[in-house]
PDB file of C-alpha atoms and ligand atoms in Angstrom:
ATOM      1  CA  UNK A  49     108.167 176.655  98.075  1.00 49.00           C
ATOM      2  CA  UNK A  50     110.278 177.426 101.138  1.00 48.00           C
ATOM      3  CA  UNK A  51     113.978 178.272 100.680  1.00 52.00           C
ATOM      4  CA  UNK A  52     114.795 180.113 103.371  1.00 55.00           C
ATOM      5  CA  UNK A  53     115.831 178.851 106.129  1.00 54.00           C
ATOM      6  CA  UNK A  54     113.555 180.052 108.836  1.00 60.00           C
ATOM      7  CA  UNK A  55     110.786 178.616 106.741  1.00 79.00           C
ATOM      8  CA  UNK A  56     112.870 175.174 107.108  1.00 94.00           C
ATOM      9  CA  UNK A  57     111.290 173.399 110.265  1.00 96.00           C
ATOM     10  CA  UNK A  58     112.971 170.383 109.219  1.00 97.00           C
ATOM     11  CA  UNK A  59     116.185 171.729 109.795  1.00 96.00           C
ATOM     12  CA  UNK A  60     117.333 169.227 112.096  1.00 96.00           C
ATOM     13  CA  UNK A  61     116.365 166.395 108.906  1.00 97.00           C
ATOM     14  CA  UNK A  62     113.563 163.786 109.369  1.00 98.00           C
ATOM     15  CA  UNK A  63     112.975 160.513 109.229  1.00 98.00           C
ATOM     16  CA  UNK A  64     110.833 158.524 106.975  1.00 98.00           C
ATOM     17  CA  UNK A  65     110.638 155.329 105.827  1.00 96.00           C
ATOM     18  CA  UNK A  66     107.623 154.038 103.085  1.00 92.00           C
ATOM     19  CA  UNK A  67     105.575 151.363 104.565  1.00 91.00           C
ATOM     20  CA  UNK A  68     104.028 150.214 101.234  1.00 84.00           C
ATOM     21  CA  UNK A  69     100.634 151.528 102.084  1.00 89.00           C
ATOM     22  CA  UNK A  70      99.835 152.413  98.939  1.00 91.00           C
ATOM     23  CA  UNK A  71      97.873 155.399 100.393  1.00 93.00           C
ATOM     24  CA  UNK A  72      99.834 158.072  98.641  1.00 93.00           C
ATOM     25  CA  UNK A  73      98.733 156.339  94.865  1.00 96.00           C
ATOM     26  CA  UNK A  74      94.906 156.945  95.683  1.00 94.00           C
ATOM     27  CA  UNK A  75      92.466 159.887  96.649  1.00 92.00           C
ATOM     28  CA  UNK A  76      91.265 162.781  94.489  1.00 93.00           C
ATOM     29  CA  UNK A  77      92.076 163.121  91.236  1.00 93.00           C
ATOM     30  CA  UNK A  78      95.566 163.859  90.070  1.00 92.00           C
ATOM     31  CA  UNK A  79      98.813 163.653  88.465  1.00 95.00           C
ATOM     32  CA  UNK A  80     101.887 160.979  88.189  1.00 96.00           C
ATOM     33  CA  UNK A  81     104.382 162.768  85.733  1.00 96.00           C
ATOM     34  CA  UNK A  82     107.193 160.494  84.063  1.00 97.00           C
ATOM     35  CA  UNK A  83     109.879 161.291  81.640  1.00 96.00           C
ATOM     36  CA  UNK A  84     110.454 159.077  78.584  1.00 96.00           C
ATOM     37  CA  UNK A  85     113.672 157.207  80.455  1.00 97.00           C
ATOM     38  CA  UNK A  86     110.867 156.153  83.058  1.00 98.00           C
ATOM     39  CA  UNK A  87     108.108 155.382  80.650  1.00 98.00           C
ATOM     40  CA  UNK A  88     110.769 153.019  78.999  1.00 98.00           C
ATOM     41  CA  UNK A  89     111.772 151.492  82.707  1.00 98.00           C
ATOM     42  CA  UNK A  90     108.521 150.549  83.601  1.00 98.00           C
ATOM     43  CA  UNK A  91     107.670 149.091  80.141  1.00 98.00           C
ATOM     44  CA  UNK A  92     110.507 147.347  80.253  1.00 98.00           C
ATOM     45  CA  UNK A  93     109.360 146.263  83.909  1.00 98.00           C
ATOM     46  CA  UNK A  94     105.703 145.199  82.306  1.00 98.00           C
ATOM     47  CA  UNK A  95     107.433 143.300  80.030  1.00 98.00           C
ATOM     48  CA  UNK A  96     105.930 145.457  76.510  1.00 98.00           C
ATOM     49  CA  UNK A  97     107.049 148.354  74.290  1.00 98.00           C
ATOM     50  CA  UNK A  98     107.185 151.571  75.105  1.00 98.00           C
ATOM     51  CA  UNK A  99     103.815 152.138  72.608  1.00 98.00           C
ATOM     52  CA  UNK A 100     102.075 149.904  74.029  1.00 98.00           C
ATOM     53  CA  UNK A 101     102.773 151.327  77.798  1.00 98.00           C
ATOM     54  CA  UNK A 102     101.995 154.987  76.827  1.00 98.00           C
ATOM     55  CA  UNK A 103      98.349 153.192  74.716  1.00 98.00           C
ATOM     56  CA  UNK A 104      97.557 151.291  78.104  1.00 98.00           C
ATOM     57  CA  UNK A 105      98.734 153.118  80.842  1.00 98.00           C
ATOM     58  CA  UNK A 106      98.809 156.753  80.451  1.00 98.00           C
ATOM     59  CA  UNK A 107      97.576 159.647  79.205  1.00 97.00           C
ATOM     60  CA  UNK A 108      98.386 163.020  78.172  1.00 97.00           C
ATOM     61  CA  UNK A 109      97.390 166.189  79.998  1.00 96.00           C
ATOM     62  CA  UNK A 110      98.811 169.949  80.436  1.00 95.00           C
ATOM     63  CA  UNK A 111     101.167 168.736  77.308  1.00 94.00           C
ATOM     64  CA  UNK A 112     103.247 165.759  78.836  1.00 95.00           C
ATOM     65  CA  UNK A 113     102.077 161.868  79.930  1.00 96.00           C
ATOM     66  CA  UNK A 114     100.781 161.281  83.273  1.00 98.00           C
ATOM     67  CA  UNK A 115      99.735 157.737  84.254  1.00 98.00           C
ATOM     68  CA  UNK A 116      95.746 156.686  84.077  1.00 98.00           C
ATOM     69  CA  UNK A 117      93.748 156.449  87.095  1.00 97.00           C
ATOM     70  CA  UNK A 118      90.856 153.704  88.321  1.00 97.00           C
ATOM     71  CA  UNK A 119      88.023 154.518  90.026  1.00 96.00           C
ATOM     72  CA  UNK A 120      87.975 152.632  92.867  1.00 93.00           C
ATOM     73  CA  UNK A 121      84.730 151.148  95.466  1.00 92.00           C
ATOM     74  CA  UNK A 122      85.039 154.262  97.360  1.00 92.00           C
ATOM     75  CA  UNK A 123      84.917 156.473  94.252  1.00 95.00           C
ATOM     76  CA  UNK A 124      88.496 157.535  94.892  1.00 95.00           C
ATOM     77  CA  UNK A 125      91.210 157.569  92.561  1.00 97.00           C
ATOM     78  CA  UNK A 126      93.583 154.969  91.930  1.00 97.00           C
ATOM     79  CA  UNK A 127      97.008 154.925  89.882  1.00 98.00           C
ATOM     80  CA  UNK A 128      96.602 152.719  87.474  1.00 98.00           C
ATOM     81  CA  UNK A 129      99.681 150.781  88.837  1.00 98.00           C
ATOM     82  CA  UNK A 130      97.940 150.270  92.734  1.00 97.00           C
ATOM     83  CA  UNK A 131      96.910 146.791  93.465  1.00 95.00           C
ATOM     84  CA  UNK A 132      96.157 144.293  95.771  1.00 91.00           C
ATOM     85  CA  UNK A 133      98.155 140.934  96.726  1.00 89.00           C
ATOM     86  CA  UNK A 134      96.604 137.763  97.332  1.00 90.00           C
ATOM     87  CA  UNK A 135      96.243 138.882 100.969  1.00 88.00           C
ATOM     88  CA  UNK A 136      94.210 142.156  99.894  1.00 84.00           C
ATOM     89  CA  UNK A 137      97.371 144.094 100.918  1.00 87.00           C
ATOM     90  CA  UNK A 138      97.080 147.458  98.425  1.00 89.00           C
ATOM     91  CA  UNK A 139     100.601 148.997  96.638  1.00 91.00           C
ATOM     92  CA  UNK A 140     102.449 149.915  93.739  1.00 94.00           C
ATOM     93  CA  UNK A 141     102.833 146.798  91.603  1.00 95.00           C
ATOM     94  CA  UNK A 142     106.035 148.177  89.856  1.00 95.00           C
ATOM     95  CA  UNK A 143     107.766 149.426  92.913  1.00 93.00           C
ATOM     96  CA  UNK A 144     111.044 149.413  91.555  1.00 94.00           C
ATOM     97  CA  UNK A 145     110.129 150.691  88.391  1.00 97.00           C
ATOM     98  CA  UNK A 146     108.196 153.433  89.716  1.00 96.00           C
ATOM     99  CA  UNK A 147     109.005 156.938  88.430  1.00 97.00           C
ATOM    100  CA  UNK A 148     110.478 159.927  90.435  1.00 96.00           C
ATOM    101  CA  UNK A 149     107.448 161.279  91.554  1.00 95.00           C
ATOM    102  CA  UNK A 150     106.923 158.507  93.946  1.00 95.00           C
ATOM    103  CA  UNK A 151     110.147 158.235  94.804  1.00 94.00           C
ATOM    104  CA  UNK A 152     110.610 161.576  95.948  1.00 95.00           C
ATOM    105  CA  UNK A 153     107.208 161.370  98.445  1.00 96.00           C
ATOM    106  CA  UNK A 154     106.748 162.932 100.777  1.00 97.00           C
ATOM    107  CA  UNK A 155     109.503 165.396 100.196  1.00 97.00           C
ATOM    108  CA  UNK A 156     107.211 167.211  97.992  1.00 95.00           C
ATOM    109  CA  UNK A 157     107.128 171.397  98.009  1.00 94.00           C
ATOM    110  CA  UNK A 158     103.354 171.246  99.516  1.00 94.00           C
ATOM    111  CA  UNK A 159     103.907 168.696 102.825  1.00 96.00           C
ATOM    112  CA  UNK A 160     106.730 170.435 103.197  1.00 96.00           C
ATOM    113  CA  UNK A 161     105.370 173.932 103.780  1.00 96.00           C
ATOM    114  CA  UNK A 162     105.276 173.817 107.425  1.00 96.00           C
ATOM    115  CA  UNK A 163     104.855 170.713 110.298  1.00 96.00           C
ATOM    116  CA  UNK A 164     101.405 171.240 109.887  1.00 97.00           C
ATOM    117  CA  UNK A 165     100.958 170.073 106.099  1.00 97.00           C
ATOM    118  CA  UNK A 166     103.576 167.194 106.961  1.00 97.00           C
ATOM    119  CA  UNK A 167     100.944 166.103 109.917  1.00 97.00           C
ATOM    120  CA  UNK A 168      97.941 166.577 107.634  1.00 97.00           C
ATOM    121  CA  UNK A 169      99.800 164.475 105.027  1.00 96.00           C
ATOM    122  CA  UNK A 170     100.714 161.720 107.538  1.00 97.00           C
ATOM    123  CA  UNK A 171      97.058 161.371 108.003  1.00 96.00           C
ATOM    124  CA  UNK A 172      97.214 159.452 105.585  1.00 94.00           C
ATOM    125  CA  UNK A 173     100.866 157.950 104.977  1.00 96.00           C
ATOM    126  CA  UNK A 174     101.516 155.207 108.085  1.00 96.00           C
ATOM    127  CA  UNK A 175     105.558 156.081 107.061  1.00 97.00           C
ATOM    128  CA  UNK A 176     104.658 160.052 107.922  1.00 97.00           C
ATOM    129  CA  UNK A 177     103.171 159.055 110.737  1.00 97.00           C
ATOM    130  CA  UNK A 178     105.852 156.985 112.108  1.00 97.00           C
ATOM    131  CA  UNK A 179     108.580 160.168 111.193  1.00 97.00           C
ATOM    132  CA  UNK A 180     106.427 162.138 113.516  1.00 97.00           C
ATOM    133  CA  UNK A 181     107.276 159.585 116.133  1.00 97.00           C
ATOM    134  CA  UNK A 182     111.413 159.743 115.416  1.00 96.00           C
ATOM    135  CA  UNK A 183     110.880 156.724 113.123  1.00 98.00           C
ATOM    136  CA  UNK A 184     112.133 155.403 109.910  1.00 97.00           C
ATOM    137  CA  UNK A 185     115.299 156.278 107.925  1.00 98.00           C
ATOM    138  CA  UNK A 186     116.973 159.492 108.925  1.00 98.00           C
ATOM    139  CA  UNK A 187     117.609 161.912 105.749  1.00 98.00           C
ATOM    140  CA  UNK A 188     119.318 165.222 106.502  1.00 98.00           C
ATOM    141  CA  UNK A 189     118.322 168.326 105.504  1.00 97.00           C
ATOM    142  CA  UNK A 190     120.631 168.682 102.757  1.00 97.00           C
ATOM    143  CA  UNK A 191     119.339 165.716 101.013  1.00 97.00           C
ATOM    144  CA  UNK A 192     115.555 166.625 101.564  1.00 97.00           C
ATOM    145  CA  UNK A 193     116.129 170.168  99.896  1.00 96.00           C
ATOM    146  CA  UNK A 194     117.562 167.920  96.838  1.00 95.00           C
ATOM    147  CA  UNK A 195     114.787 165.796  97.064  1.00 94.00           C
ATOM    148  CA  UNK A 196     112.418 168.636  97.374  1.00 94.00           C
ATOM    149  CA  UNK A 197     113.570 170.556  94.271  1.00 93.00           C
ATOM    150  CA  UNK A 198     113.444 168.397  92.418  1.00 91.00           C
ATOM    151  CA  UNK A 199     110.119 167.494  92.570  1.00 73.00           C
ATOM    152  CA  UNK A 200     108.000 168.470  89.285  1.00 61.00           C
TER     153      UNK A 200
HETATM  154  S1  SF4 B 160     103.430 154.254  90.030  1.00 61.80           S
HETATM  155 FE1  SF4 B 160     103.292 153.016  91.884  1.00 61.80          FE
HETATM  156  S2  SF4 B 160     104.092 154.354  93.557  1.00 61.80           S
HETATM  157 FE2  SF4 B 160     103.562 155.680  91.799  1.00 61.80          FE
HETATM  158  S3  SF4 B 160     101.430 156.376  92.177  1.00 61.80           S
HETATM  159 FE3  SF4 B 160     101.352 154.507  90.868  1.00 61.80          FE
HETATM  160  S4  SF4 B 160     101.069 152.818  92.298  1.00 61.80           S
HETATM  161 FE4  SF4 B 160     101.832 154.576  93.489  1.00 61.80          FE
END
C-alpha cells in the first residue's frame, strides 16, 4: 500500500462519482467482507433477521462472513445482491444498505497503486472512467487516504 507521498499520484485528489453499473459486484471470484453492524443493516433492509440473512446470503471464509456469489450467463461471478430492473439495468439491489466495502470503491489499496491500476480498473467502472476525464465528485487527497485505509 502506498504511504508515501511520491508514491501518491493522486496528490492533487480525484474525482469519481458511481454510475450504478454494477460492474464492480461481478467478475472472478471474490470477497465482500461485512461486520455484524452491516449484516444487521442490510437485514434490516431485506426486511428478515439477522439468522436468516447470514443462512441466505453469506458465507464464511478465511474466519469471518463474506456475502454469496451467483454464477452468472457469462460464468462470471455475481454478488449475491446484483440484479437487474425491469429495464435489464444491472446493480446493487440494497444500495443504501450496502456495506463498507462498496462504499469505499474504488479507493481500494490495489487501484490505487499507481495511474496505471486506476486505468486498468476503469476498464471496467464507467465512474473510473469518467474521473479519468476530470469527471464526477471531487474528493481530496486527504479524504481518499481515509478512504483508502480503511479498506479491509
Ligand atoms: S452488496 Fe451491492 S454494491 Fe456490494 S458487491 Fe453486492 S451488489 Fe455490489
Amino acid at each position: 500500500m502506498p504511504t508515501d507521498s511520491k508514491s501518491e499520484w493522486y496528490e492533487q485528489g480525484l474525482h469519481f462519482s458511481c454510475t450504478q453499473s454494477g460492474n464492480c459486484c461481478t467478475g472472478s471470484q471474490g470477497y465482500v467482507w461485512f461486520e455484524e453492524d452491516e449484516g444487521q443493516a442490510m437485514a434490516d433492509f431485506l426486511g428478515i433477521t439477522l439468522f436468516d440473512f447470514l443462512s441466505q446470503y453469506t458465507r464464511s471464509e478465511l474466519g469471518k462472513r463474506t456475502l454469496n456469489e451467483t454464477r452468472n450467463a457469462l460464468g462470471e461471478y455475481d454478488c449475491v445482491f446484483l440484479k437487474a430492473d425491469e429495464q435489464g439495468k444491472r446493480g446493487c439491489s440494497l444500495y443504501n444498505a450496502r456495506p463498507h466495502q462498496c462504499r469505499t470503491w474504488p479507493f481500494w489499496p490495489e487501484n490505487m497503486v499507481s495511474p496505471q491500476a486506476w486505468e486498468d480498473a476503469a476498464r471496467r467502472c464507467p465512474g473510473m472512467a469518467n474521473s479519468l476525464k476530470g469527471q464526477g465528485k471531487f474528493y481530496p487527497i486527504e479524504d481518499i487516504r481515509i478512504t483508502r485505509d480503511s479498506h479491509d
